[in-house]
Amino acid sequence: MKSTDHYRPQESEPMTVRNERVLGELRRVVRHAAEHCDEFRQRLDSASMAPHVIGTLDDFSKIPPLRKKDLARLQQEKGLDWFLTAPAGSLRRVYQSPGPLLDPEGRGEDYWGWAEAFHAAGFRSGDLVQMTFSYHLTPAGLMLEEPLHELGCAVIPAGPGNSDVQLELMTTLPVTGFVGMTSFLKILGEKAVKQGLDLGTDITMRTAFVAAERLPESLRTEVEAMFGMVIRQGYGTADVGCIAYECSELGGMHLSSRCHVEICDPVTGEPLPEGETGEVVVTPFTTDYPMIRLATGDLSRIVSDECACGRKTVKLAGILGRADDTAKVKGQFVYPSQVAEVAAMFDSVTRHQVALDNPQGRDRITVKLQLDGDLDVEAFRAAFIGRVKLNPVIDILPEGAELEADAPALVDDREYG
Ligand SMILES: [Zn+2]
């Protein structure tokens, strides 16, 4: 993809230019919310902050985060109006996600900001796209259909399930794009092969945009090869819309031009040094339902390598776990995903689990390992210290003993008080 082939000019602005633009957008969003949104006004009051003190991005980061895990409860206690800057009737739509969580949609063009993500994935005017996310109550189907219209694509609102009907549509219409989950696309491919179809000639889909589930590279490669197509993923939530998306070059997901993203300490909400893993805290530049510093509960880290696609925005290194599964030990966060990375480096480790306790009030971290074969314990320890920054007790399970397949990755048995 040529460097000029971007949907919005902001995609190729250097990070210094981006940060200046972002600061202006944040000031606008904060000022509007402070005037019109009860929830945000209360949050500023709780930190004894006035909206005019946002002089820098650091000032902005002092606003206490709004935790996604509190949203459903707060909506029930306070009502949706408490979060809105105008009456609910001025919105375009109100969805409900499992939780139950209400997701208001404002009237602005490309409100959820997915158009640049679809463009980066390869969707273009004239594409015929089969949408397999749900249109009923939850926002996925409509949220992802609107940007396709903006790009000039036509959409078949197929919705989820009905694999026979989906395949019939794919083989009788010149469908060029797919939107949905990779696991579903794989099921459709396998079914088509069983029916004797040739995926290279009977199906004309060449581009897929996927979301809503983890995408292992092995699954991407398998399904791309199966259909002879390109699969790209986006990351966002039903509250804020698009946060980041993959380009042709992969290697992470570029931050969207329509929001500010911080990687923060999951406990304090303060930004972490660049490159560290922490919670994704996002602020979209929309004002109808101000989600200012929404702490998503998702973990990631920033990758700032230059990208050959020409976009200058940094990337998120994928979603590396959930903040709820993390624990702080001796001042260091322990993320199950980091431990899994270490375990994957040693072929003989078949299962692992991290256990935390605090005998005599001192934190202790133990890695339980189930082995098939020999392990160089000191090499494992060195790799663990390199990634997690803590020296663990290594507990190798005796032969015959097993960790359950669904055992939690991290068990925190520390006692306080
Ligand atoms: Zn790129």
CSV table of C-alpha atoms and ligand atoms in Angstrom, one decimal:
chain,number,residue,atom,x,y,z
A,1,MET,CA,0.0,0.0,0.0
A,2,LYS,CA,1.4,3.4,-1.0
A,3,SER,CA,2.0,5.9,1.7
A,4,THR,CA,-0.5,8.3,0.1
A,5,ASP,CA,-3.2,5.7,0.2
A,6,HIS,CA,-4.7,6.6,3.5
A,7,TYR,CA,-8.3,7.4,4.2
A,8,ARG,CA,-7.7,10.4,6.5
A,9,PRO,CA,-4.6,12.8,6.3
A,10,GLN,CA,-4.3,12.5,10.1
A,11,GLU,CA,-3.1,8.9,9.6
A,12,SER,CA,0.3,10.0,8.3
A,13,GLU,CA,0.9,12.9,10.7
A,14,PRO,CA,4.0,12.6,12.9
A,15,MET,CA,3.4,11.8,16.6
A,16,THR,CA,4.4,15.4,17.6
A,17,VAL,CA,1.8,16.8,15.2
A,18,ARG,CA,-0.7,14.2,16.3
A,19,ASN,CA,-0.2,15.0,20.0
A,20,GLU,CA,-0.8,18.7,19.4
A,21,ARG,CA,-4.1,18.0,17.5
A,22,VAL,CA,-5.1,15.5,20.2
A,23,LEU,CA,-4.6,18.0,22.9
A,24,GLY,CA,-6.9,20.5,21.1
A,25,GLU,CA,-9.5,17.8,20.6
A,26,LEU,CA,-9.3,16.8,24.3
A,27,ARG,CA,-9.7,20.4,25.4
A,28,ARG,CA,-12.8,20.7,23.3
A,29,VAL,CA,-14.3,17.4,24.6
A,30,VAL,CA,-13.5,18.2,28.2
A,31,ARG,CA,-15.0,21.7,28.0
A,32,HIS,CA,-18.2,20.4,26.4
A,33,ALA,CA,-18.5,17.5,28.9
A,34,ALA,CA,-17.8,19.7,31.9
A,35,GLU,CA,-20.7,22.0,30.8
A,36,HIS,CA,-23.2,19.4,29.8
A,37,CYS,CA,-22.4,16.0,31.4
A,38,ASP,CA,-23.3,15.3,35.0
A,39,GLU,CA,-21.1,12.2,35.3
A,40,PHE,CA,-18.0,14.0,34.0
A,41,ARG,CA,-18.6,17.1,36.1
A,42,GLN,CA,-18.7,14.9,39.2
A,43,ARG,CA,-15.5,13.2,38.2
A,44,LEU,CA,-13.7,16.5,37.8
A,45,ASP,CA,-15.0,17.6,41.2
A,46,SER,CA,-13.8,14.4,42.8
A,47,ALA,CA,-10.3,15.3,41.7
A,48,SER,CA,-10.7,19.1,42.5
A,49,MET,CA,-10.0,19.8,38.9
A,50,ALA,CA,-11.4,22.6,36.7
A,51,PRO,CA,-11.7,22.0,32.9
A,52,HIS,CA,-9.5,25.0,32.0
A,53,VAL,CA,-6.4,23.4,33.7
A,54,ILE,CA,-5.9,21.0,30.7
A,55,GLY,CA,-2.8,22.7,29.4
A,56,THR,CA,-0.9,19.5,28.5
A,57,LEU,CA,-1.5,15.8,27.9
A,58,ASP,CA,-0.1,15.2,31.3
A,59,ASP,CA,-2.8,17.5,32.8
A,60,PHE,CA,-5.4,15.5,31.0
A,61,SER,CA,-4.0,12.2,32.4
A,62,LYS,CA,-4.7,13.5,35.9
A,63,ILE,CA,-8.5,13.2,35.3
A,64,PRO,CA,-9.6,10.0,37.2
A,65,PRO,CA,-10.5,7.2,34.8
A,66,LEU,CA,-14.0,5.9,34.2
A,67,ARG,CA,-13.8,2.2,34.7
A,68,LYS,CA,-15.6,0.1,32.2
A,69,LYS,CA,-16.4,-2.5,34.9
A,70,ASP,CA,-18.4,0.3,36.8
A,71,LEU,CA,-20.4,1.5,33.8
A,72,ALA,CA,-23.3,-0.9,33.8
A,73,ARG,CA,-23.8,-0.3,37.6
A,74,LEU,CA,-23.6,3.4,37.2
A,75,GLN,CA,-26.0,3.5,34.3
A,76,GLN,CA,-28.5,1.5,36.4
A,77,GLU,CA,-28.1,3.7,39.5
A,78,LYS,CA,-28.0,7.1,37.8
A,79,GLY,CA,-29.8,6.5,34.5
A,80,LEU,CA,-28.5,7.1,31.0
A,81,ASP,CA,-29.1,10.9,31.1
A,82,TRP,CA,-26.4,11.2,33.7
A,83,PHE,CA,-23.9,10.3,31.0
A,84,LEU,CA,-25.3,12.3,28.1
A,85,THR,CA,-24.7,15.9,27.1
A,86,ALA,CA,-28.1,16.2,25.4
A,87,PRO,CA,-31.5,14.5,25.7
A,88,ALA,CA,-31.6,10.8,24.6
A,89,GLY,CA,-34.0,11.8,21.8
A,90,SER,CA,-31.2,13.8,20.1
A,91,LEU,CA,-29.2,10.6,19.6
A,92,ARG,CA,-29.3,8.4,16.5
A,93,ARG,CA,-29.6,5.1,18.2
A,94,VAL,CA,-29.3,3.4,21.6
A,95,TYR,CA,-28.1,-0.2,21.7
A,96,GLN,CA,-27.8,-2.6,24.6
A,97,SER,CA,-24.8,-4.9,25.0
A,98,PRO,CA,-24.6,-7.8,27.4
A,99,GLY,CA,-24.0,-6.5,30.9
A,100,PRO,CA,-26.6,-5.1,30.4
A,101,LEU,CA,-24.8,-2.0,29.1
A,102,LEU,CA,-26.5,0.8,27.1
A,103,ASP,CA,-24.4,2.1,24.1
A,104,PRO,CA,-25.7,5.5,22.8
A,105,GLU,CA,-24.8,6.5,19.2
A,106,GLY,CA,-24.7,10.1,18.3
A,107,ARG,CA,-25.6,11.6,14.9
A,108,GLY,CA,-22.2,12.6,13.6
A,109,GLU,CA,-20.8,11.2,10.3
A,110,ASP,CA,-18.8,8.0,10.8
A,111,TYR,CA,-19.7,8.3,14.5
A,112,TRP,CA,-17.9,5.2,15.6
A,113,GLY,CA,-14.8,6.0,13.5
A,114,TRP,CA,-14.4,2.7,11.7
A,115,ALA,CA,-14.0,4.0,8.1
A,116,GLU,CA,-10.3,4.4,8.2
A,117,ALA,CA,-9.9,0.9,9.7
A,118,PHE,CA,-11.9,-0.7,6.9
A,119,HIS,CA,-9.9,1.3,4.4
A,120,ALA,CA,-6.6,0.2,5.9
A,121,ALA,CA,-7.9,-3.4,5.7
A,122,GLY,CA,-8.4,-3.0,2.0
A,123,PHE,CA,-12.1,-2.3,1.5
A,124,ARG,CA,-12.8,0.1,-1.4
A,125,SER,CA,-15.7,1.6,-3.2
A,126,GLY,CA,-17.6,-1.0,-5.2
A,127,ASP,CA,-17.0,-3.9,-2.8
A,128,LEU,CA,-20.0,-6.1,-1.9
A,129,VAL,CA,-19.6,-7.0,1.7
A,130,GLN,CA,-21.3,-9.8,3.7
A,131,MET,CA,-21.9,-8.6,7.3
A,132,THR,CA,-22.2,-11.5,9.8
A,133,PHE,CA,-22.3,-9.5,13.0
A,134,SER,CA,-25.7,-9.2,14.8
A,135,TYR,CA,-28.0,-6.3,14.0
A,136,HIS,CA,-30.3,-7.0,16.9
A,137,LEU,CA,-30.0,-4.7,19.9
A,138,THR,CA,-26.2,-4.9,20.1
A,139,PRO,CA,-24.2,-2.4,18.1
A,140,ALA,CA,-21.9,-4.7,16.1
A,141,GLY,CA,-23.8,-5.0,12.8
A,142,LEU,CA,-24.9,-1.4,12.3
A,143,MET,CA,-21.8,0.1,13.9
A,144,LEU,CA,-19.6,-1.7,11.3
A,145,GLU,CA,-22.1,-1.3,8.4
A,146,GLU,CA,-22.2,2.5,8.4
A,147,PRO,CA,-18.4,3.0,7.6
A,148,LEU,CA,-18.7,0.6,4.7
A,149,HIS,CA,-21.4,2.9,3.2
A,150,GLU,CA,-19.1,5.8,3.8
A,151,LEU,CA,-16.4,4.1,1.8
A,152,GLY,CA,-18.9,3.4,-1.0
A,153,CYS,CA,-19.3,-0.4,-0.4
A,154,ALA,CA,-22.6,-2.3,-0.6
A,155,VAL,CA,-23.6,-4.5,2.3
A,156,ILE,CA,-25.5,-7.7,2.7
A,157,PRO,CA,-26.9,-7.6,6.2
A,158,ALA,CA,-26.7,-11.3,6.7
A,159,GLY,CA,-26.4,-11.3,10.5
A,160,PRO,CA,-24.9,-14.2,12.4
A,161,GLY,CA,-25.5,-18.0,12.0
A,162,ASN,CA,-27.4,-19.6,9.1
A,163,SER,CA,-24.3,-21.0,7.5
A,164,ASP,CA,-26.2,-22.6,4.6
A,165,VAL,CA,-27.8,-19.2,3.7
A,166,GLN,CA,-24.5,-17.5,4.2
A,167,LEU,CA,-22.8,-19.9,1.7
A,168,GLU,CA,-25.6,-19.6,-0.8
A,169,LEU,CA,-25.2,-15.8,-0.7
A,170,MET,CA,-21.5,-16.0,-1.1
A,171,THR,CA,-21.7,-18.3,-4.1
A,172,THR,CA,-24.6,-16.7,-5.9
A,173,LEU,CA,-23.6,-13.0,-5.4
A,174,PRO,CA,-20.2,-11.4,-6.4
A,175,VAL,CA,-19.3,-10.9,-2.7
A,176,THR,CA,-15.8,-9.5,-2.3
A,177,GLY,CA,-15.7,-8.8,1.4
A,178,PHE,CA,-16.5,-10.4,4.8
A,179,VAL,CA,-17.1,-8.9,8.2
A,180,GLY,CA,-17.4,-11.0,11.3
A,181,MET,CA,-15.4,-13.5,13.3
A,182,THR,CA,-12.5,-15.5,11.9
A,183,SER,CA,-13.7,-18.6,13.7
A,184,PHE,CA,-17.1,-18.3,11.8
A,185,LEU,CA,-15.3,-17.7,8.5
A,186,LYS,CA,-13.4,-20.9,9.0
A,187,ILE,CA,-16.6,-22.9,9.7
A,188,LEU,CA,-18.0,-21.5,6.5
A,189,GLY,CA,-14.9,-22.5,4.5
A,190,GLU,CA,-14.9,-26.0,5.9
A,191,LYS,CA,-18.6,-26.4,5.1
A,192,ALA,CA,-18.1,-25.1,1.5
A,193,VAL,CA,-15.3,-27.7,1.0
A,194,LYS,CA,-17.6,-30.5,2.2
A,195,GLN,CA,-20.2,-29.3,-0.3
A,196,GLY,CA,-17.7,-29.8,-3.0
A,197,LEU,CA,-17.1,-26.1,-3.7
A,198,ASP,CA,-13.8,-24.7,-4.9
A,199,LEU,CA,-13.0,-21.8,-2.5
A,200,GLY,CA,-10.7,-20.2,-5.1
A,201,THR,CA,-13.3,-20.0,-7.9
A,202,ASP,CA,-16.8,-20.5,-6.5
A,203,ILE,CA,-16.2,-17.8,-3.8
A,204,THR,CA,-14.9,-14.4,-4.8
A,205,MET,CA,-14.2,-12.9,-1.3
A,206,ARG,CA,-10.8,-11.3,-1.1
A,207,THR,CA,-10.8,-9.1,2.0
A,208,ALA,CA,-12.1,-9.8,5.6
A,209,PHE,CA,-12.4,-7.5,8.5
A,210,VAL,CA,-12.6,-9.3,11.8
A,211,ALA,CA,-13.1,-8.3,15.4
A,212,ALA,CA,-14.6,-9.4,18.7
A,213,GLU,CA,-12.4,-12.4,19.4
A,214,ARG,CA,-8.7,-13.2,19.8
A,215,LEU,CA,-7.0,-13.8,16.5
A,216,PRO,CA,-4.1,-16.3,16.8
A,217,GLU,CA,-1.7,-15.9,13.8
A,218,SER,CA,-2.1,-19.6,13.1
A,219,LEU,CA,-5.8,-19.1,12.6
A,220,ARG,CA,-5.3,-16.1,10.4
A,221,THR,CA,-2.8,-17.9,8.2
A,222,GLU,CA,-5.0,-21.0,7.9
A,223,VAL,CA,-8.1,-19.1,6.9
A,224,GLU,CA,-6.3,-16.6,4.6
A,225,ALA,CA,-4.8,-19.6,2.7
A,226,MET,CA,-8.2,-21.4,2.7
A,227,PHE,CA,-9.9,-18.6,0.8
A,228,GLY,CA,-6.9,-16.9,-0.8
A,229,MET,CA,-7.9,-13.7,1.0
A,230,VAL,CA,-6.5,-11.0,3.3
A,231,ILE,CA,-7.8,-10.9,6.9
A,232,ARG,CA,-7.3,-7.8,9.0
A,233,GLN,CA,-8.6,-7.0,12.5
A,234,GLY,CA,-9.8,-4.0,14.3
A,235,TYR,CA,-10.0,-3.2,18.0
A,236,GLY,CA,-12.7,-1.2,19.6
A,237,THR,CA,-15.5,-1.4,22.2
A,238,ALA,CA,-19.3,-0.9,22.0
A,239,ASP,CA,-18.9,2.2,24.2
A,240,VAL,CA,-16.4,4.2,22.1
A,241,GLY,CA,-16.1,2.5,18.7
A,242,CYS,CA,-12.8,2.2,16.9
A,243,ILE,CA,-9.6,2.4,18.9
A,244,ALA,CA,-6.9,0.8,16.7
A,245,TYR,CA,-6.6,-1.3,13.5
A,246,GLU,CA,-4.2,-3.3,11.4
A,247,CYS,CA,-2.7,-2.1,8.2
A,248,SER,CA,-1.2,-4.1,5.3
A,249,GLU,CA,2.1,-4.6,7.2
A,250,LEU,CA,0.7,-6.1,10.4
A,251,GLY,CA,3.0,-6.0,13.5
A,252,GLY,CA,0.3,-4.5,15.7
A,253,MET,CA,-2.7,-2.1,15.3
A,254,HIS,CA,-2.3,1.6,14.5
A,255,LEU,CA,-4.1,4.0,16.8
A,256,SER,CA,-7.1,5.5,15.2
A,257,SER,CA,-7.0,9.2,14.4
A,258,ARG,CA,-10.3,9.8,16.2
A,259,CYS,CA,-9.3,9.0,19.8
A,260,HIS,CA,-6.6,9.4,22.4
A,261,VAL,CA,-5.1,6.2,23.8
A,262,GLU,CA,-3.1,5.9,27.0
A,263,ILE,CA,-1.5,2.8,28.5
A,264,CYS,CA,-2.0,3.0,32.2
A,265,ASP,CA,-1.3,1.4,35.6
A,266,PRO,CA,-4.5,-0.6,36.1
A,267,VAL,CA,-4.7,0.3,39.7
A,268,THR,CA,-3.9,4.1,39.8
A,269,GLY,CA,-4.9,5.0,36.2
A,270,GLU,CA,-1.6,6.8,35.7
A,271,PRO,CA,0.2,6.5,32.3
A,272,LEU,CA,3.1,4.1,32.2
A,273,PRO,CA,6.4,4.7,30.4
A,274,GLU,CA,6.2,3.9,26.7
A,275,GLY,CA,6.7,0.2,25.9
A,276,GLU,CA,5.3,-1.1,29.2
A,277,THR,CA,2.3,-3.3,29.4
A,278,GLY,CA,-0.8,-1.7,31.0
A,279,GLU,CA,-4.5,-1.0,30.7
A,280,VAL,CA,-5.8,0.6,27.5
A,281,VAL,CA,-7.5,3.9,28.5
A,282,VAL,CA,-9.3,5.6,25.7
A,283,THR,CA,-11.0,8.9,25.0
A,284,PRO,CA,-12.8,9.3,21.7
A,285,PHE,CA,-13.3,12.8,20.3
A,286,THR,CA,-17.1,12.5,20.3
A,287,THR,CA,-19.3,14.6,22.6
A,288,ASP,CA,-22.8,13.1,22.8
A,289,TYR,CA,-21.8,10.4,25.3
A,290,PRO,CA,-18.4,11.6,26.6
A,291,MET,CA,-16.3,8.5,27.5
A,292,ILE,CA,-13.4,10.5,28.8
A,293,ARG,CA,-10.5,8.3,30.0
A,294,LEU,CA,-12.5,5.1,29.7
A,295,ALA,CA,-10.4,2.3,31.3
A,296,THR,CA,-11.3,-0.6,29.0
A,297,GLY,CA,-10.0,-3.4,31.2
A,298,ASP,CA,-7.9,-4.6,28.2
A,299,LEU,CA,-4.1,-4.8,28.4
A,300,SER,CA,-1.7,-3.8,25.7
A,301,ARG,CA,1.5,-2.0,25.1
A,302,ILE,CA,2.7,0.6,22.5
A,303,VAL,CA,4.9,-0.5,19.6
A,304,SER,CA,6.6,2.6,18.1
A,305,ASP,CA,8.6,1.0,15.2
A,306,GLU,CA,8.3,2.8,11.9
A,307,CYS,CA,5.7,1.2,9.7
A,308,ALA,CA,6.2,0.6,6.0
A,309,CYS,CA,2.6,1.6,5.3
A,310,GLY,CA,3.5,5.2,5.8
A,311,ARG,CA,1.3,5.8,8.8
A,312,LYS,CA,3.2,7.6,11.5
A,313,THR,CA,0.9,6.7,14.4
A,314,VAL,CA,2.2,4.2,16.9
A,315,LYS,CA,0.6,0.8,17.3
A,316,LEU,CA,-1.0,-1.3,20.0
A,317,ALA,CA,0.7,-4.7,20.3
A,318,GLY,CA,-2.6,-6.5,20.2
A,319,ILE,CA,-4.7,-7.3,23.3
A,320,LEU,CA,-2.5,-9.0,25.8
A,321,GLY,CA,-5.0,-10.0,28.5
A,322,ARG,CA,-7.5,-8.4,30.9
A,323,ALA,CA,-6.6,-6.0,33.7
A,324,ASP,CA,-8.8,-8.0,36.1
A,325,ASP,CA,-6.4,-11.0,35.8
A,326,THR,CA,-3.3,-9.0,36.9
A,327,ALA,CA,-1.6,-8.7,40.2
A,328,LYS,CA,1.0,-6.4,41.6
A,329,VAL,CA,4.0,-8.2,43.3
A,330,LYS,CA,6.8,-6.2,44.9
A,331,GLY,CA,5.8,-3.2,42.7
A,332,GLN,CA,5.8,-5.2,39.5
A,333,PHE,CA,2.6,-6.1,37.6
A,334,VAL,CA,2.4,-9.8,36.8
A,335,TYR,CA,0.4,-10.5,33.6
A,336,PRO,CA,-0.6,-14.1,32.7
A,337,SER,CA,0.2,-13.3,29.1
A,338,GLN,CA,3.9,-12.5,30.0
A,339,VAL,CA,4.2,-15.8,31.9
A,340,ALA,CA,2.6,-17.6,28.9
A,341,GLU,CA,5.2,-16.1,26.6
A,342,VAL,CA,8.0,-17.4,28.8
A,343,ALA,CA,6.4,-20.9,29.1
A,344,ALA,CA,6.0,-21.0,25.3
A,345,MET,CA,9.8,-20.7,24.9
A,346,PHE,CA,10.3,-24.1,26.6
A,347,ASP,CA,9.0,-27.1,24.7
A,348,SER,CA,8.9,-29.4,27.7
A,349,VAL,CA,6.5,-27.1,29.6
A,350,THR,CA,3.0,-28.4,28.9
A,351,ARG,CA,1.0,-26.4,31.5
A,352,HIS,CA,1.8,-23.7,33.9
A,353,GLN,CA,0.3,-21.6,36.7
A,354,VAL,CA,1.4,-18.7,38.7
A,355,ALA,CA,0.6,-18.7,42.4
A,356,LEU,CA,1.0,-15.8,44.8
A,357,ASP,CA,1.1,-15.9,48.6
A,358,ASN,CA,2.6,-13.8,51.3
A,359,PRO,CA,4.1,-15.9,54.2
A,360,GLN,CA,5.1,-13.5,57.1
A,361,GLY,CA,3.6,-10.7,55.0
A,362,ARG,CA,6.2,-11.0,52.2
A,363,ASP,CA,5.0,-11.5,48.7
A,364,ARG,CA,6.1,-14.7,47.1
A,365,ILE,CA,5.6,-15.7,43.5
A,366,THR,CA,5.7,-19.4,42.5
A,367,VAL,CA,5.5,-20.8,39.0
A,368,LYS,CA,4.0,-24.3,38.9
A,369,LEU,CA,5.2,-26.3,35.9
A,370,GLN,CA,3.9,-29.5,34.4
A,371,LEU,CA,6.5,-31.0,32.2
A,372,ASP,CA,6.8,-33.5,29.4
A,373,GLY,CA,10.6,-34.1,29.3
A,374,ASP,CA,13.5,-32.2,30.8
A,375,LEU,CA,13.7,-28.5,31.7
A,376,ASP,CA,16.8,-26.3,32.2
A,377,VAL,CA,15.4,-24.7,35.4
A,378,GLU,CA,18.0,-21.9,35.5
A,379,ALA,CA,17.3,-21.0,31.8
A,380,PHE,CA,13.6,-20.9,32.6
A,381,ARG,CA,14.3,-18.7,35.7
A,382,ALA,CA,16.5,-16.3,33.6
A,383,ALA,CA,13.8,-16.0,30.9
A,384,PHE,CA,11.1,-15.4,33.6
A,385,ILE,CA,13.2,-12.7,35.3
A,386,GLY,CA,13.8,-11.1,31.8
A,387,ARG,CA,10.1,-10.9,31.0
A,388,VAL,CA,8.4,-10.5,34.4
A,389,LYS,CA,11.2,-8.8,36.4
A,390,LEU,CA,10.7,-11.1,39.4
A,391,ASN,CA,12.6,-14.1,40.7
A,392,PRO,CA,10.1,-17.0,41.2
A,393,VAL,CA,10.0,-20.1,43.2
A,394,ILE,CA,9.9,-22.9,40.6
A,395,ASP,CA,7.7,-25.8,41.5
A,396,ILE,CA,7.8,-28.7,39.1
A,397,LEU,CA,4.9,-31.0,39.5
A,398,PRO,CA,5.8,-34.6,40.3
A,399,GLU,CA,5.1,-37.2,37.6
A,400,GLY,CA,1.4,-38.1,37.5
A,401,ALA,CA,0.3,-34.8,39.0
A,402,GLU,CA,-1.6,-32.5,36.6
A,403,LEU,CA,-2.8,-28.9,36.4
A,404,GLU,CA,-6.4,-28.9,35.1
A,405,ALA,CA,-6.7,-27.6,31.5
A,406,ASP,CA,-9.0,-24.8,32.7
A,407,ALA,CA,-7.0,-23.9,35.8
A,408,PRO,CA,-6.7,-20.2,36.2
A,409,ALA,CA,-3.4,-18.7,34.9
A,410,LEU,CA,-2.9,-16.8,38.1
A,411,VAL,CA,-4.0,-17.6,41.7
A,412,ASP,CA,-3.6,-14.9,44.2
A,413,ASP,CA,-3.8,-16.4,47.8
A,414,ARG,CA,-2.2,-13.4,49.5
A,415,GLU,CA,-3.8,-12.4,52.8
A,416,TYR,CA,-3.9,-8.9,54.2
A,417,GLY,CA,-4.9,-7.6,57.6
B,1,ZN,ZN,1.2,0.4,9.1
